[in-house]
Amino acid sequence: MTVSGPDFVALQVRDVAAAAAFYEKHLGLRRAPASPPGAVVFATEPISFAVREPLPGLDLDAGPAGLGVALWLKTDDADKAHDDLAAAGVAIVRPPSDSPFGRMFAFRDLDGYVVTLHG
């Protein structure tokens, strides 16, 4: 058996419609042509990204969102993305800085997940 690496990433969220609208409005993500019930899959490459209903037994209010998860998304202009998100009132948790992966910053989404954008 060989595993080649990540192929799909989904965040479990409280309100799929609101979370999908957040990622569409603030990051410009576009929906894929089809999504399974209870989820919205975005047309991202090379790895598909989605927001989905929580799996049975998961209480999203029981602890910090995404404990132990680091989600990085690529952008062509981290500084502009930062400025646009900050102007829209999105919580910035790490200001723009240079990293080995290019310019980056982190924000908090509607469900409390910390997402890093880098370019």
XYZ file of N, CA and C in Angstrom:
357
model
N 0.836 -1.177 0.000
C 0.000 0.000 0.000
C 0.883 1.243 0.000
N 0.471 2.255 -0.762
C 1.174 3.525 -0.801
C 0.169 4.644 -0.601
N 0.474 5.565 0.293
C -0.335 6.757 0.486
C 0.445 7.924 -0.106
N -0.183 8.678 -0.980
C 0.535 9.740 -1.675
C 0.392 11.109 -1.028
N -0.508 11.263 -0.069
C -0.653 12.550 0.609
C -2.095 13.003 0.655
N -2.333 14.179 1.223
C -3.709 14.675 1.366
C -4.398 14.811 0.010
N -5.686 14.469 -0.006
C -6.471 14.547 -1.226
C -7.769 15.310 -1.015
N -8.180 15.493 0.248
C -9.430 16.177 0.553
C -9.348 16.713 1.977
N -9.791 17.954 2.179
C -9.809 18.570 3.505
C -11.201 19.145 3.733
N -11.798 18.842 4.883
C -13.112 19.392 5.224
C -13.100 19.882 6.661
N -13.734 21.016 6.882
C -13.941 21.523 8.235
C -15.371 21.214 8.638
N -15.543 20.696 9.851
C -16.862 20.446 10.394
C -17.343 21.743 11.039
N -18.525 22.212 10.632
C -19.003 23.536 11.034
C -20.415 23.467 11.604
N -20.790 24.517 12.332
C -22.111 24.580 12.944
C -23.209 24.853 11.905
N -22.930 25.704 10.943
C -23.915 26.131 9.947
C -23.234 26.083 8.579
N -23.532 25.046 7.814
C -22.865 24.837 6.521
C -23.106 26.013 5.581
N -24.337 26.501 5.505
C -24.648 27.603 4.588
C -23.866 28.865 4.968
N -23.819 29.184 6.253
C -23.093 30.383 6.696
C -21.601 30.229 6.467
N -21.053 29.059 6.760
C -19.623 28.832 6.559
C -19.268 28.900 5.070
N -20.103 28.296 4.228
C -19.850 28.346 2.783
C -19.888 29.787 2.293
N -20.854 30.558 2.764
C -20.956 31.965 2.357
C -19.723 32.750 2.806
N -19.214 32.466 4.007
C -18.009 33.135 4.519
C -16.831 32.884 3.580
N -16.584 31.635 3.228
C -15.438 31.305 2.381
C -15.633 31.822 0.952
N -16.864 31.876 0.483
C -17.120 32.452 -0.842
C -16.899 33.958 -0.823
N -17.483 34.634 0.150
C -17.423 36.103 0.207
C -16.012 36.608 0.499
N -15.368 36.027 1.500
C -14.103 36.585 1.976
C -12.870 36.037 1.276
N -12.922 34.811 0.763
C -11.758 34.243 0.090
C -11.975 34.056 -1.406
N -13.198 34.267 -1.860
C -13.470 34.117 -3.280
C -13.536 32.677 -3.760
N -13.677 31.719 -2.835
C -13.786 30.321 -3.258
C -15.098 30.115 -4.007
N -15.076 29.216 -4.965
C -16.260 28.880 -5.758
C -16.637 27.434 -5.519
N -17.938 27.196 -5.493
C -18.434 25.843 -5.244
C -18.125 24.911 -6.404
N -17.823 23.674 -6.055
C -17.663 22.628 -7.062
C -19.048 22.316 -7.640
N -19.112 21.698 -8.806
C -20.406 21.397 -9.417
C -21.301 20.482 -8.574
N -20.705 19.644 -7.734
C -21.505 18.725 -6.919
C -20.898 18.611 -5.526
N -21.789 18.448 -4.554
C -21.371 18.239 -3.161
C -22.261 17.170 -2.554
N -21.734 16.395 -1.600
C -22.577 15.403 -0.944
C -23.568 16.093 0.000
N -24.604 15.389 0.432
C -25.556 15.968 1.381
C -24.831 16.439 2.648
N -25.242 17.589 3.149
C -24.676 18.100 4.397
C -23.313 18.747 4.244
N -22.901 19.052 3.008
C -21.578 19.638 2.794
C -21.603 20.570 1.591
N -20.632 21.465 1.561
C -20.360 22.278 0.374
C -18.891 22.076 0.045
N -18.636 21.552 -1.153
C -17.272 21.341 -1.633
C -16.931 22.503 -2.563
N -15.718 23.022 -2.397
C -15.269 24.121 -3.244
C -14.352 23.588 -4.336
N -14.309 24.303 -5.443
C -13.471 23.934 -6.589
C -12.059 24.454 -6.346
N -11.340 23.821 -5.438
C -9.967 24.209 -5.116
C -9.017 23.163 -5.676
N -7.806 23.605 -5.967
C -6.797 22.697 -6.528
C -5.462 22.918 -5.855
N -4.657 21.941 -5.671
C -4.828 20.570 -6.143
C -5.642 19.716 -5.178
N -6.003 20.238 -4.021
C -6.727 19.463 -3.018
C -8.102 20.074 -2.803
N -9.139 19.257 -2.830
C -10.493 19.742 -2.590
C -10.652 20.167 -1.141
N -11.415 21.235 -0.934
C -11.701 21.776 0.393
C -13.209 21.894 0.539
N -13.719 21.581 1.739
C -15.161 21.629 1.969
C -15.472 22.068 3.384
N -16.710 22.496 3.576
C -17.286 22.660 4.907
C -18.425 21.658 4.984
N -18.599 21.053 6.156
C -19.588 19.983 6.276
C -20.204 19.978 7.660
N -21.343 19.306 7.759
C -21.975 19.099 9.057
C -21.042 18.267 9.926
N -21.095 18.445 11.243
C -20.253 17.630 12.123
C -20.615 16.144 12.034
N -19.615 15.308 12.180
C -19.854 13.872 12.253
C -20.595 13.549 13.537
N -21.368 12.464 13.564
C -22.116 12.111 14.774
C -21.202 12.039 15.994
N -21.671 12.614 17.088
C -20.931 12.572 18.340
C -19.981 13.736 18.545
N -19.773 14.585 17.526
C -18.864 15.722 17.673
C -19.637 16.932 18.180
N -19.199 17.494 19.283
C -19.772 18.712 19.840
C -18.779 19.842 19.591
N -19.075 20.685 18.619
C -18.157 21.762 18.261
C -18.003 22.804 19.371
N -18.918 22.788 20.349
C -18.833 23.745 21.454
C -18.088 23.186 22.661
N -17.577 21.958 22.554
C -16.931 21.301 23.694
C -15.488 21.751 23.921
N -14.882 22.379 22.958
C -13.487 22.795 23.115
C -13.086 23.733 22.001
N -11.820 24.120 21.975
C -11.384 25.039 20.930
C -11.495 24.413 19.541
N -11.962 25.232 18.598
C -12.136 24.741 17.227
C -10.799 24.342 16.625
N -10.771 23.161 16.031
C -9.591 22.735 15.293
C -8.386 22.425 16.146
N -8.600 22.054 17.388
C -7.475 21.741 18.270
C -6.528 20.768 17.573
N -5.301 21.197 17.366
C -4.297 20.354 16.744
C -4.270 20.399 15.229
N -5.140 21.191 14.611
C -5.196 21.270 13.157
C -4.541 22.565 12.685
N -3.731 22.476 11.661
C -3.154 23.656 11.018
C -3.592 23.640 9.560
N -4.436 24.598 9.176
C -4.935 24.675 7.818
C -4.337 25.898 7.138
N -3.593 25.664 6.075
C -2.967 26.732 5.291
C -3.566 26.690 3.894
N -3.973 27.857 3.411
C -4.485 27.988 2.054
C -3.589 28.963 1.294
N -3.380 28.690 0.029
C -2.492 29.519 -0.796
C -3.267 30.681 -1.409
N -2.616 31.847 -1.466
C -3.184 33.029 -2.107
C -2.118 33.684 -2.968
N -2.547 34.465 -3.931
C -1.567 35.152 -4.768
C -1.125 36.482 -4.157
N -1.814 36.967 -3.111
C -1.442 38.238 -2.488
C -1.893 38.239 -1.029
N -1.025 37.784 -0.138
C -1.373 37.669 1.282
C -1.660 39.030 1.901
N -0.908 40.057 1.522
C -1.140 41.380 2.113
C -2.513 41.931 1.727
N -2.897 41.788 0.470
C -4.222 42.265 0.048
C -5.314 41.445 0.718
N -5.133 40.128 0.782
C -6.121 39.277 1.449
C -6.277 39.701 2.907
N -5.167 39.959 3.584
C -5.207 40.430 4.972
C -6.001 41.722 5.070
N -5.658 42.692 4.228
C -6.326 43.992 4.291
C -7.824 43.864 4.024
N -8.201 43.040 3.050
C -9.619 42.845 2.733
C -10.359 42.179 3.891
N -9.770 41.147 4.480
C -10.421 40.457 5.601
C -10.529 41.372 6.814
N -9.458 42.097 7.131
C -9.486 43.018 8.275
C -10.545 44.098 8.069
N -10.643 44.631 6.863
C -11.638 45.667 6.571
C -13.065 45.132 6.690
N -13.239 43.831 6.455
C -14.555 43.199 6.573
C -14.878 42.803 8.007
N -13.941 43.065 8.941
C -14.185 42.747 10.344
C -13.845 41.331 10.743
N -13.156 40.600 9.872
C -12.738 39.233 10.202
C -11.585 39.320 11.199
N -11.630 38.493 12.236
C -10.605 38.516 13.289
C -9.269 38.027 12.747
N -8.265 38.880 12.821
C -6.907 38.519 12.419
C -6.179 38.066 13.680
N -5.632 36.856 13.666
C -4.962 36.330 14.862
C -3.448 36.345 14.746
N -2.946 36.545 13.539
C -1.500 36.695 13.332
C -1.297 37.654 12.176
N -0.638 38.775 12.406
C -0.467 39.765 11.351
C 0.449 39.255 10.247
N 0.422 39.911 9.098
C 1.281 39.492 7.994
C 2.757 39.489 8.392
N 3.450 38.467 7.935
C 4.891 38.350 8.166
C 5.468 37.447 7.085
N 6.782 37.461 6.978
C 7.452 36.583 6.025
C 7.722 35.237 6.680
N 7.604 34.182 5.902
C 7.839 32.829 6.391
C 8.588 32.052 5.320
N 9.034 30.833 5.625
C 9.677 30.015 4.592
C 8.739 29.691 3.423
N 7.427 29.902 3.623
C 6.431 29.596 2.600
C 5.907 30.868 1.937
N 6.595 31.978 2.134
C 6.173 33.254 1.571
C 5.463 34.104 2.607
N 4.886 35.184 2.157
C 4.156 36.097 3.039
C 2.943 35.365 3.586
N 2.648 35.544 4.878
C 1.532 34.818 5.479
C 0.895 35.623 6.597
N -0.341 35.248 6.944
C -1.050 35.765 8.113
C -2.139 34.747 8.455
N -2.760 34.910 9.619
C -3.802 33.968 10.033
C -5.040 34.724 10.504
N -6.200 34.139 10.229
C -7.479 34.714 10.660
C -8.329 33.625 11.299
N -9.397 34.054 11.982
C -10.330 33.119 12.615
C -11.642 33.149 11.826
N -12.154 31.966 11.443
C -13.398 31.920 10.681
C -14.604 31.911 11.613
N -15.792 31.739 11.062
C -17.035 31.809 11.852
C -17.115 30.767 12.948
N -16.478 29.616 12.742
C -16.543 28.538 13.733
C -15.339 28.523 14.647
N -14.460 29.513 14.544
C -13.305 29.602 15.419
C -12.058 28.929 14.895
N -12.119 28.354 13.702
C -10.929 27.746 13.124
C -9.923 28.844 12.758
N -8.659 28.602 13.071
C -7.604 29.515 12.646
C -7.095 29.018 11.299
N -7.178 29.891 10.302
C -6.766 29.558 8.934
C -5.628 30.486 8.556
N -4.559 29.935 8.012
C -3.426 30.725 7.551
C -3.490 30.848 6.039
N -3.330 32.064 5.556
C -3.198 32.297 4.123
C -1.739 32.635 3.850
N -1.180 32.047 2.801
C 0.203 32.331 2.457
C 0.339 32.446 0.952
N 1.353 33.186 0.535
C 1.557 33.372 -0.892
C 3.012 33.317 -1.260
